[in-house]
Coordinates of C-alpha atoms in Angstrom, one line a residue:
Chain V
X83 CA 56.0 255.5 122.6
X84 CA 56.2 253.0 125.4
X85 CA 56.1 249.4 124.4
X86 CA 57.5 247.8 127.6
X87 CA 58.1 249.0 131.1
X88 CA 61.5 250.7 131.8
X89 CA 62.3 248.2 134.6
X90 CA 62.9 245.6 131.9
X91 CA 65.7 247.6 130.5
X92 CA 69.2 246.1 130.1
X93 CA 71.4 245.3 132.9
X94 CA 74.8 244.5 131.4
X95 CA 75.7 241.9 134.1
X96 CA 72.3 240.1 134.1
X97 CA 72.4 236.6 132.5
X98 CA 71.5 236.7 128.8
X99 CA 67.9 236.4 127.8
X100 CA 68.9 234.4 124.8
X101 CA 71.8 232.1 124.8
X102 CA 72.9 230.3 121.6
X103 CA 75.5 227.6 122.2
X104 CA 77.5 225.9 119.5
X105 CA 74.5 225.6 117.2
X106 CA 75.0 223.7 114.0
X107 CA 72.7 223.0 111.1
X108 CA 73.4 221.3 107.8
X109 CA 71.5 221.0 104.6
X110 CA 73.1 217.9 103.1
X111 CA 76.9 218.7 103.1
X112 CA 76.3 222.4 103.4
X113 CA 76.8 223.8 106.9
X114 CA 74.3 226.6 107.2
X115 CA 75.1 227.2 110.8
X116 CA 78.6 226.1 111.9
X117 CA 79.0 226.3 115.6
X118 CA 77.2 229.6 116.4
X119 CA 77.5 231.2 119.8
X120 CA 75.5 234.3 120.6
X121 CA 74.2 236.1 123.7
X122 CA 71.3 238.6 123.7
X123 CA 70.8 240.5 126.9
X124 CA 67.5 241.8 128.2
X125 CA 66.5 245.0 126.6
X126 CA 69.3 244.9 124.1
X127 CA 69.1 245.6 120.3
X128 CA 71.3 242.9 118.8
X129 CA 72.0 243.3 115.1
X130 CA 73.2 240.5 112.9
X131 CA 74.8 241.6 109.6
X132 CA 76.6 239.7 106.9
X133 CA 76.5 238.7 103.3
X134 CA 73.5 236.9 101.8
X135 CA 73.5 233.2 102.5
X136 CA 75.7 233.5 105.6
X137 CA 73.1 231.9 107.8
X138 CA 71.6 235.1 109.5
X139 CA 68.0 234.3 108.7
X140 CA 68.4 230.6 109.5
X141 CA 69.8 231.5 112.9
X142 CA 66.8 233.9 113.5
X143 CA 64.3 231.2 112.6
X144 CA 66.0 228.8 115.0
X145 CA 65.4 231.3 117.8
X146 CA 61.6 230.9 117.5
X147 CA 61.7 227.2 116.5
X148 CA 60.5 227.8 113.0
X149 CA 63.5 225.8 111.9
X150 CA 65.2 223.0 113.8
X151 CA 69.0 222.6 114.1
X152 CA 71.2 219.5 114.3
X153 CA 73.3 220.1 117.4
X154 CA 74.0 222.7 120.1
X155 CA 71.4 224.4 122.3
X156 CA 69.4 227.6 122.4
X157 CA 67.9 229.0 125.6
X158 CA 65.4 231.8 125.3
X159 CA 63.8 233.3 128.4
X160 CA 64.9 230.2 130.4
X161 CA 63.2 227.9 127.9
X162 CA 65.3 225.3 126.2
X163 CA 64.2 225.7 122.6
X164 CA 62.8 222.5 121.2
X165 CA 62.5 220.6 124.6
X166 CA 60.4 220.5 127.7
X167 CA 61.7 218.9 130.9
X168 CA 59.6 216.1 132.1
X169 CA 60.7 213.9 135.1
X170 CA 64.2 215.4 134.8
X171 CA 64.5 214.4 131.1
X172 CA 64.4 216.9 128.2
X173 CA 61.7 215.6 125.8
X174 CA 61.1 217.0 122.3
X175 CA 58.2 219.5 122.1
X176 CA 54.8 218.5 120.9
X177 CA 53.2 220.7 118.3
X178 CA 51.2 222.5 121.0
X179 CA 54.3 223.2 123.1
X180 CA 56.1 224.6 120.0
X181 CA 53.1 226.9 119.3
X182 CA 53.0 228.1 122.9
X183 CA 56.7 229.0 122.7
X184 CA 56.3 230.9 119.4
X185 CA 53.5 233.0 120.9
X186 CA 56.1 234.5 123.2
X187 CA 58.5 235.5 120.4
X188 CA 57.5 238.1 117.9
X189 CA 58.7 237.7 114.3
X190 CA 58.6 240.3 111.5
X191 CA 59.9 238.8 108.3
X192 CA 61.1 240.3 105.0
X193 CA 58.0 239.4 103.0
X194 CA 55.1 241.0 104.8
X195 CA 52.7 238.3 105.5
X196 CA 49.6 240.0 106.9
X197 CA 46.7 237.7 106.6
X198 CA 45.3 238.9 103.3
X199 CA 41.7 238.0 104.0
X200 CA 41.5 240.0 107.2
X201 CA 41.5 243.8 107.9
X202 CA 44.4 245.4 109.6
X203 CA 42.5 245.4 113.0
X204 CA 41.5 241.7 112.5
X205 CA 45.1 240.9 111.8
X206 CA 46.3 242.5 115.0
X207 CA 43.6 240.9 117.2
X208 CA 43.9 237.4 115.6
X209 CA 46.8 236.3 117.8
X210 CA 45.6 237.6 121.2
X211 CA 42.0 236.2 120.6
X212 CA 42.9 232.9 118.8
X213 CA 46.1 232.0 120.5
X214 CA 46.1 233.7 123.9
X215 CA 42.4 233.4 124.4
X216 CA 41.9 237.2 125.1
X217 CA 38.5 238.6 124.9
X218 CA 37.7 240.4 121.6
X219 CA 36.9 243.6 123.4
X220 CA 40.2 243.8 125.3
X221 CA 42.1 242.7 122.2
X222 CA 40.5 245.5 120.1
X223 CA 41.3 248.0 122.8
X224 CA 45.0 247.1 122.9
X225 CA 45.1 246.7 119.1
X226 CA 43.7 250.2 118.7
X227 CA 46.5 251.5 121.0
X228 CA 49.2 249.6 119.1
X229 CA 48.0 250.7 115.7
X230 CA 48.0 254.3 116.7
X231 CA 51.6 253.9 118.0
X232 CA 52.7 252.6 114.6
X233 CA 50.9 255.4 112.9
X234 CA 48.0 253.4 111.4
X235 CA 45.1 254.7 113.5
X236 CA 43.1 255.4 110.4
X237 CA 43.7 252.1 108.7
X238 CA 41.8 249.7 111.0
X239 CA 39.4 248.6 108.4
X240 CA 41.7 248.5 105.4
X241 CA 42.7 245.2 103.9
X242 CA 46.5 244.6 103.5
X243 CA 46.2 244.9 99.7
X244 CA 45.0 248.5 100.2
X245 CA 48.2 249.5 102.1
X246 CA 51.7 250.5 101.0
X247 CA 54.5 248.1 101.8
X248 CA 55.7 250.3 104.7
X249 CA 52.2 250.5 106.2
X250 CA 51.9 246.7 105.8
X251 CA 55.2 246.2 107.6
X252 CA 54.2 248.5 110.4
X253 CA 50.9 246.6 110.8
X254 CA 52.9 243.4 110.9
X255 CA 55.0 244.9 113.8
X256 CA 51.8 245.8 115.6
X257 CA 50.5 242.3 115.1
X258 CA 53.6 240.8 116.6
X259 CA 53.6 243.3 119.5
X260 CA 49.9 242.4 120.3
X261 CA 51.2 239.1 121.6
X262 CA 53.2 240.9 124.3
X263 CA 56.4 239.1 123.2
X264 CA 59.5 238.8 125.4
X265 CA 61.7 239.2 122.3
X266 CA 61.1 240.7 118.8
X267 CA 62.9 239.1 115.9
X268 CA 63.3 241.1 112.7
X269 CA 64.3 239.2 109.6
X270 CA 65.4 241.8 107.0
X271 CA 62.2 243.7 107.8
X272 CA 62.9 246.5 105.3
X273 CA 64.7 244.8 102.5
X274 CA 61.6 244.1 100.4
X275 CA 60.4 247.7 100.7
X276 CA 60.8 250.6 98.2
X277 CA 63.6 252.8 99.4
X278 CA 61.3 255.7 100.4
X279 CA 59.3 253.4 102.7
X280 CA 62.2 252.0 104.6
X281 CA 62.5 255.0 107.0
X282 CA 59.0 254.8 108.5
X283 CA 59.5 251.1 109.4
X284 CA 63.0 251.7 110.9
X285 CA 61.5 254.6 112.8
X286 CA 59.0 252.3 114.5
X287 CA 61.8 249.8 115.2
X288 CA 63.9 252.5 116.7
X289 CA 61.1 253.7 119.0
X290 CA 60.5 250.1 120.1
X291 CA 64.2 249.8 120.9
X292 CA 64.3 252.9 122.9
X293 CA 61.4 251.6 124.9
X294 CA 63.5 248.7 126.0
X295 CA 62.2 245.9 123.9
X296 CA 64.7 243.0 123.5
X297 CA 65.3 242.8 119.7
X298 CA 67.3 240.6 117.4
X299 CA 67.6 242.4 114.1
X300 CA 68.9 240.8 110.9
X301 CA 69.5 243.7 108.6
X302 CA 71.2 245.2 105.6
X303 CA 70.5 248.7 106.9
X304 CA 74.0 249.5 108.2
X305 CA 73.0 252.9 109.5
X306 CA 70.2 251.4 111.6
X307 CA 72.6 248.8 112.9
X308 CA 75.1 251.4 113.8
X309 CA 72.7 253.9 115.4
X310 CA 70.1 251.6 117.1
X311 CA 72.2 248.5 117.6
X312 CA 73.8 247.9 120.9
X313 CA 76.0 245.0 119.8
X314 CA 76.6 243.7 116.3
X315 CA 77.4 240.1 115.2
X316 CA 78.9 239.7 111.8
X317 CA 78.1 236.3 110.1
X318 CA 79.9 234.7 107.2
X319 CA 79.5 231.1 105.9
X320 CA 77.5 230.0 108.9
X321 CA 79.8 231.4 111.5
X322 CA 79.9 234.5 113.6
X323 CA 83.2 236.0 112.6
X324 CA 83.0 239.2 114.7
X325 CA 81.0 240.2 117.6
X326 CA 81.1 243.4 119.6
X327 CA 79.7 246.9 120.4
X328 CA 78.3 248.6 117.3
X329 CA 80.7 251.5 117.5
X330 CA 83.7 249.2 117.5
X331 CA 82.6 246.8 114.8
X332 CA 82.0 249.6 112.4
X333 CA 84.9 251.8 113.3
X334 CA 87.6 249.2 113.8
X335 CA 86.6 245.8 112.3
X336 CA 89.1 243.2 113.4
X337 CA 88.5 240.7 110.7
X338 CA 89.5 241.4 107.1
X339 CA 86.3 239.7 106.0
X340 CA 84.2 242.2 108.0
X341 CA 86.1 245.1 106.6
X342 CA 85.5 243.8 103.1
X343 CA 81.8 243.3 103.7
X344 CA 81.4 246.8 105.1
X345 CA 83.4 248.3 102.3
X346 CA 81.1 246.6 99.7
X347 CA 78.1 247.8 101.6
X348 CA 79.1 251.4 101.8
X349 CA 80.5 251.7 98.3
X350 CA 77.5 253.6 97.0
X351 CA 76.3 255.0 100.3
X352 CA 76.2 258.8 100.6
X353 CA 79.2 260.4 102.3
X354 CA 77.2 261.2 105.3
X355 CA 76.4 257.5 105.9
X356 CA 80.0 256.7 105.8
X357 CA 81.2 259.4 108.2
X358 CA 82.7 257.2 110.9
X359 CA 84.1 254.3 108.9
X360 CA 86.7 256.0 106.7
Chain T
X124 CA 49.4 266.3 32.1
X125 CA 46.6 265.3 34.5
X126 CA 48.7 262.5 35.8
X127 CA 51.8 264.7 36.2
X128 CA 49.8 267.2 38.2
X129 CA 48.4 264.5 40.5
X130 CA 51.9 263.2 41.1
X131 CA 53.2 266.6 42.0
X132 CA 50.2 267.1 44.3
X133 CA 50.9 263.7 46.0
X134 CA 54.6 264.6 46.4
X135 CA 53.6 267.9 48.0
X136 CA 51.1 266.2 50.3
X137 CA 53.7 263.7 51.4
X138 CA 56.2 266.5 52.0
X139 CA 53.7 268.4 54.0
X140 CA 52.7 265.3 56.0
X141 CA 56.2 264.5 56.8
X142 CA 56.7 268.1 58.1
X143 CA 54.3 267.4 60.9
X144 CA 56.0 265.7 63.8
X145 CA 54.8 262.2 64.6
X146 CA 53.3 263.2 67.9
X147 CA 51.2 265.9 66.3
X148 CA 49.6 263.8 63.5
X149 CA 45.9 262.9 63.9
X150 CA 45.1 259.3 64.8
X151 CA 42.0 257.3 64.0
X152 CA 39.8 257.2 67.0
X153 CA 37.5 254.2 67.8
X154 CA 34.3 254.1 65.7
X155 CA 32.0 257.0 66.6
X156 CA 28.9 256.2 68.8
X157 CA 26.5 256.7 65.9
X158 CA 27.9 254.1 63.6
X159 CA 28.5 251.7 66.5
X160 CA 24.8 251.9 67.4
X161 CA 23.6 251.1 63.9
X162 CA 25.9 248.1 63.7
X163 CA 24.9 246.9 67.2
X164 CA 21.3 247.4 66.3
X165 CA 21.6 245.2 63.2
X166 CA 23.3 242.4 65.2
X167 CA 20.5 242.5 67.7
X168 CA 17.8 242.5 65.1
X169 CA 19.3 239.5 63.4
X170 CA 19.6 237.7 66.7
X171 CA 16.0 238.4 67.6
X172 CA 14.8 237.3 64.2
X173 CA 16.6 233.9 64.5
X174 CA 15.4 233.4 68.0
X175 CA 11.8 234.2 67.1
X176 CA 11.9 231.8 64.1
X177 CA 13.3 229.0 66.3
X178 CA 10.7 229.6 69.0
X179 CA 7.9 229.6 66.4
X180 CA 9.1 226.4 64.9
X181 CA 9.1 224.7 68.3
X182 CA 6.0 226.4 69.7
X183 CA 3.8 225.6 66.7
X184 CA 5.0 222.1 66.4
X185 CA 1.9 219.9 66.9
X186 CA 4.0 217.3 68.8
X187 CA 5.0 220.0 71.3
X188 CA 2.0 219.6 73.5
X189 CA 2.4 222.7 75.6
X190 CA -0.5 221.6 77.7
X191 CA 1.3 218.5 78.8
X192 CA 4.5 220.4 79.6
X193 CA 2.4 222.7 81.8
X194 CA 0.7 219.7 83.4
X195 CA 3.8 217.6 84.1
X196 CA 6.0 220.4 85.2
X197 CA 4.4 220.4 88.6
X198 CA 3.0 216.9 88.6
X199 CA 3.6 215.3 92.1
X200 CA 5.6 212.4 90.5
X201 CA 7.9 214.8 88.8
X202 CA 8.3 216.9 91.9
X203 CA 9.1 213.8 94.0
X204 CA 11.7 213.0 91.3
X205 CA 13.1 216.5 91.8
X206 CA 13.4 216.0 95.5
X207 CA 15.3 212.7 94.9
X208 CA 17.6 214.5 92.5
X209 CA 18.3 217.2 95.0
X210 CA 18.8 214.6 97.8
X211 CA 21.4 212.6 95.7
X212 CA 23.1 215.9 94.7
X213 CA 23.3 217.1 98.3
X214 CA 24.5 213.8 99.8
X215 CA 27.1 213.1 97.1
X216 CA 28.3 216.6 97.4
X217 CA 28.8 216.1 101.2
X218 CA 30.6 212.7 100.6
X219 CA 32.6 214.3 97.8
X220 CA 33.7 217.3 99.8
X221 CA 34.7 215.3 102.9
X222 CA 36.4 212.6 100.8
X223 CA 37.9 215.3 98.5
X224 CA 39.5 217.1 101.5
X225 CA 41.0 213.8 102.7
X226 CA 42.3 212.9 99.2
X227 CA 43.7 216.5 98.7
X228 CA 45.6 216.3 102.1
X229 CA 46.8 212.7 101.3
X230 CA 48.0 213.9 97.9
X231 CA 50.0 216.7 99.5
X232 CA 51.4 214.5 102.2
X233 CA 55.2 214.1 102.4
X234 CA 54.7 210.4 103.0
X235 CA 55.2 208.6 99.7
X236 CA 52.9 205.7 100.5
X237 CA 50.0 208.0 101.5
X238 CA 50.6 210.1 98.4
X239 CA 50.7 207.1 96.1
X240 CA 47.4 205.9 97.5
X241 CA 45.8 209.3 96.8
X242 CA 47.3 209.3 93.3
X243 CA 46.0 205.8 92.6
X244 CA 42.5 206.7 93.9
X245 CA 42.4 209.8 91.6
X246 CA 43.6 207.8 88.6
X247 CA 41.1 205.0 89.1
X248 CA 38.0 207.1 89.9
X249 CA 38.6 209.6 87.2
X250 CA 39.4 207.0 84.5
X251 CA 36.3 204.9 84.9
X252 CA 33.1 206.5 83.5
X253 CA 30.6 207.5 86.1
X254 CA 27.9 205.4 84.4
X255 CA 30.2 202.3 84.7
X256 CA 30.9 203.0 88.3
X257 CA 27.1 203.3 89.1
X258 CA 26.5 200.0 87.4
X259 CA 29.4 198.3 89.3
X260 CA 28.1 199.4 92.7
X261 CA 24.5 198.6 91.7
X262 CA 25.5 195.1 90.7
X263 CA 28.1 194.4 93.4
X264 CA 25.8 191.8 94.9
X265 CA 26.4 189.5 92.0
X266 CA 30.1 189.6 92.9
X267 CA 30.2 189.8 96.7
X268 CA 26.9 188.4 98.0
X269 CA 27.8 189.5 101.5
X270 CA 29.4 192.7 102.8
X271 CA 30.6 193.6 106.3
X272 CA 33.4 194.0 108.7
X273 CA 35.5 191.1 110.1
X274 CA 38.9 189.6 110.5
X275 CA 40.3 188.6 107.1
X276 CA 40.6 184.9 106.3
X277 CA 38.2 184.0 109.2
X278 CA 34.5 183.9 109.6
X279 CA 34.5 186.2 112.6
X280 CA 32.7 189.5 112.0
X281 CA 29.5 191.2 111.0
X282 CA 28.2 190.6 107.5
X283 CA 25.0 191.5 105.7
X284 CA 23.3 190.8 102.3
X285 CA 24.9 193.1 99.8
X286 CA 21.6 193.6 98.0
X287 CA 20.0 194.8 101.2
X288 CA 22.9 197.0 102.3
X289 CA 23.3 198.5 98.8
X290 CA 19.9 199.6 97.8
X291 CA 19.9 201.3 94.4
X292 CA 19.9 204.7 96.1
X293 CA 22.8 203.8 98.4
X294 CA 24.8 202.3 95.5
X295 CA 24.3 205.5 93.5
X296 CA 25.3 207.7 96.5
X297 CA 28.5 205.7 96.9
X298 CA 29.3 205.7 93.2
X299 CA 28.7 209.4 92.7
X300 CA 30.1 210.4 96.1
X301 CA 33.4 208.5 95.5
X302 CA 33.7 209.8 92.0
X303 CA 33.0 213.4 93.3
X304 CA 35.7 212.9 95.9
X305 CA 38.3 212.4 93.2
X306 CA 37.3 215.6 91.3
X307 CA 36.8 217.6 94.5
X308 CA 40.2 216.4 95.8
X309 CA 41.9 218.1 92.9
X310 CA 39.8 221.2 93.2
X311 CA 40.6 221.5 96.9
X312 CA 44.3 220.7 96.3
X313 CA 44.4 223.5 93.8
X314 CA 42.9 225.9 96.4
X315 CA 45.3 224.8 99.1
X316 CA 48.3 225.3 96.7
X317 CA 47.1 228.8 95.9
X318 CA 47.6 230.0 99.5
X319 CA 51.0 231.6 99.8
X320 CA 53.4 229.7 102.1
X321 CA 54.2 232.9 103.9
X322 CA 50.7 233.2 105.2
X323 CA 51.0 229.8 106.9
X324 CA 54.4 230.7 108.3
X325 CA 53.0 233.9 109.7
X326 CA 50.2 232.0 111.4
X327 CA 52.7 229.4 112.9
X328 CA 55.1 232.2 113.9
X329 CA 52.2 233.9 115.8
X330 CA 51.9 230.7 117.9
X331 CA 49.0 228.9 116.1
X332 CA 49.0 225.1 116.0
X333 CA 48.9 223.6 112.5
X334 CA 45.3 222.7 112.9
X335 CA 44.4 226.3 114.0
X336 CA 46.4 227.8 111.1
X337 CA 44.5 225.5 108.7
X338 CA 41.1 226.6 110.1
X339 CA 41.9 230.3 110.5
X340 CA 44.2 231.1 107.6
X341 CA 44.6 228.4 105.0
X342 CA 40.9 227.3 104.7
X343 CA 39.4 230.7 104.3
X344 CA 42.0 231.8 101.8
X345 CA 41.8 228.5 99.8
X346 CA 38.0 228.9 99.7
X347 CA 38.3 232.0 97.6
X348 CA 39.9 230.1 94.7
X349 CA 38.0 226.9 95.3
X350 CA 34.5 228.4 94.9
X351 CA 34.5 229.0 91.1
X352 CA 35.6 225.5 90.1
X353 CA 33.4 224.1 92.9
X354 CA 30.4 225.8 91.5
X355 CA 31.2 224.3 88.1
X356 CA 31.6 220.9 89.7
X357 CA 28.3 221.2 91.6
X358 CA 26.4 222.0 88.3
X359 CA 28.1 219.0 86.7
X360 CA 27.1 216.8 89.7
X361 CA 23.5 218.0 89.5
X362 CA 23.3 216.9 85.9
X363 CA 25.3 213.7 86.4
X364 CA 22.7 212.5 88.9
X365 CA 20.5 211.9 85.8
X366 CA 22.7 208.9 85.1
X367 CA 21.1 207.1 88.1
X368 CA 18.1 206.6 85.9
X369 CA 19.9 203.5 84.5
X370 CA 19.4 201.7 87.8
X371 CA 15.9 203.0 88.4
X372 CA 16.4 205.3 91.4
X373 CA 13.3 207.6 91.2
X374 CA 15.1 210.8 90.3
X375 CA 13.8 213.5 88.0
X376 CA 15.1 211.9 84.9
X377 CA 13.8 208.4 85.8
X378 CA 10.3 209.9 86.5
X379 CA 10.3 211.8 83.1
X380 CA 11.4 208.6 81.3
X381 CA 8.7 206.6 83.2
X382 CA 6.0 208.9 82.0
X383 CA 7.0 209.2 78.4
X384 CA 7.4 205.4 78.2
X385 CA 3.7 205.2 78.7
X386 CA 2.4 208.3 76.9
X387 CA 5.0 208.6 74.2
X388 CA 5.4 212.4 74.7
X389 CA 9.2 212.1 74.7
X390 CA 10.2 215.6 73.8
X391 CA 7.7 217.4 76.1
X392 CA 8.8 215.4 79.1
X393 CA 12.5 215.9 78.3
X394 CA 11.7 219.6 78.2
X395 CA 10.0 219.3 81.6
X396 CA 13.2 217.8 83.0
X397 CA 15.3 220.4 81.2
X398 CA 13.3 223.2 82.7
X399 CA 13.9 221.9 86.2
X400 CA 17.7 221.3 85.6
X401 CA 17.9 224.8 84.1
X402 CA 16.1 226.3 87.2
X403 CA 18.4 224.4 89.6
X404 CA 21.5 225.4 87.7
X405 CA 20.4 229.1 87.9
X406 CA 19.9 228.7 91.7
X407 CA 23.4 227.1 92.0
X408 CA 25.0 229.8 90.0
X409 CA 23.3 232.4 92.2
X410 CA 24.6 230.7 95.4
X411 CA 28.1 230.5 93.8
X412 CA 28.0 234.3 93.3
X413 CA 26.9 234.8 96.9
X414 CA 29.8 232.6 98.2
X415 CA 32.3 234.4 95.9
X416 CA 31.3 237.7 97.4
X417 CA 31.4 236.3 100.9
X418 CA 35.0 235.1 100.5
X419 CA 36.3 238.0 98.3
X420 CA 37.6 239.9 101.4
X421 CA 41.0 241.3 100.9
X422 CA 41.1 241.0 97.1
X423 CA 42.4 244.2 95.6
X424 CA 39.5 246.1 94.3

């Protein structure tokens, strides 16, 4: 697989492709995000783990402007999320500007939302044709390519309801990739799937990662985070409580809260999955 | 003696029966095909008999005048009424669909004022009988002799004679169209609510604007659940146009009434009208079926 050219691969000292600075978001008195700081480098697989309700998904949705936040700043690919500079002043986005920004960021969410009234192929070409203005012929050509890469070459004309959950999620990944995104966001992409279907989706994600795609992955799949993730951020109660290379966070968590979370998570995991955290 | 033997036999039978495990005992299967056929046949024969009797009573009734039914069914005056009925149906459906979409979107608005206006509209136009609404619009001239646009509390503006602006046909179109908009609004809102929020979010996340997401994702998916109640509503609308006969717009019903008022063949002419309403309803139902198939894409089959 080769989803993006190798020259885009990470350079550790390059300025971060995504910079999240002191982002706060409240729902009433509840602080969903409480001063979050996060960097994502070009070509990096950045995993975010943490208990349910810790703000992981909200943070991810802030990254592609599906949700707004109260204070702080996010810069993604040298775009200040939510604002455009006009005459030296940052003005809030129009609907059109927000849409144009989102077309550069791929999102695969927990609940597979393939357009149910369109076939798999139609789903994948919908974005390029309708949003990017690509010709149908070229969109079909690249969609065919993408679908065979995610192992769905024989499912072009199937409707989503005729596919398994894992196939649907792989088609959703192809649909997001068809937009040629700078970044791919995964919001618990496997947590709604039957256990035996998780592997095929993680496999596609892993291949994407090894091709150098910049990915932010909110996940409960600790083994994926450990094996495919470059750096791991651990969230709890709207804050990032621990942030570091995957190997360190799993082997030597510094925060007691992280250790507790990991322990809960690995309680019923097979011994093999636990090998390095004993 | 006899009784004693029977009892022993029964006890033995029960003992034997209980010895067979539950899963191996025979079960009663649905009625065999043979008996089923006989019973079905009897039902059919009875139905045919009743229908034949009813038909013979109607057909041999001397007041039936089959010759006039045949004559008037395709009479030019009836056909012109038919065209008017179709015209009113079509135009009120257009007004109703457009108005209904606006009402549905207003009703779903997060702005409480806009929402309240839509709720008020629905309440008013669904509460007042359509017949009353038709009469109100038809007689509006007696209340507002002039209608037009202008600056309130001044004489500046464009005004016209209400009775000229609101011809009987226009009055009926407005009355039925606005009434339709209320019902259509609820049908459309139901369809929009049936679209899963995730589908919209997926479209937005892909970089579509709200307008494009509505056109490409929400509308086609809502259409699927809108069509059955819409077909129902269209058939109701077709028949409701017969109410305009009270103000003398020359629709099918008005024409039929006009003819029987002079020749006293009431039932035959009502049957002529019924035949046409039936025929149009069959066409509408057929079109509804076509549309349902057209928008069925993606439904698990």
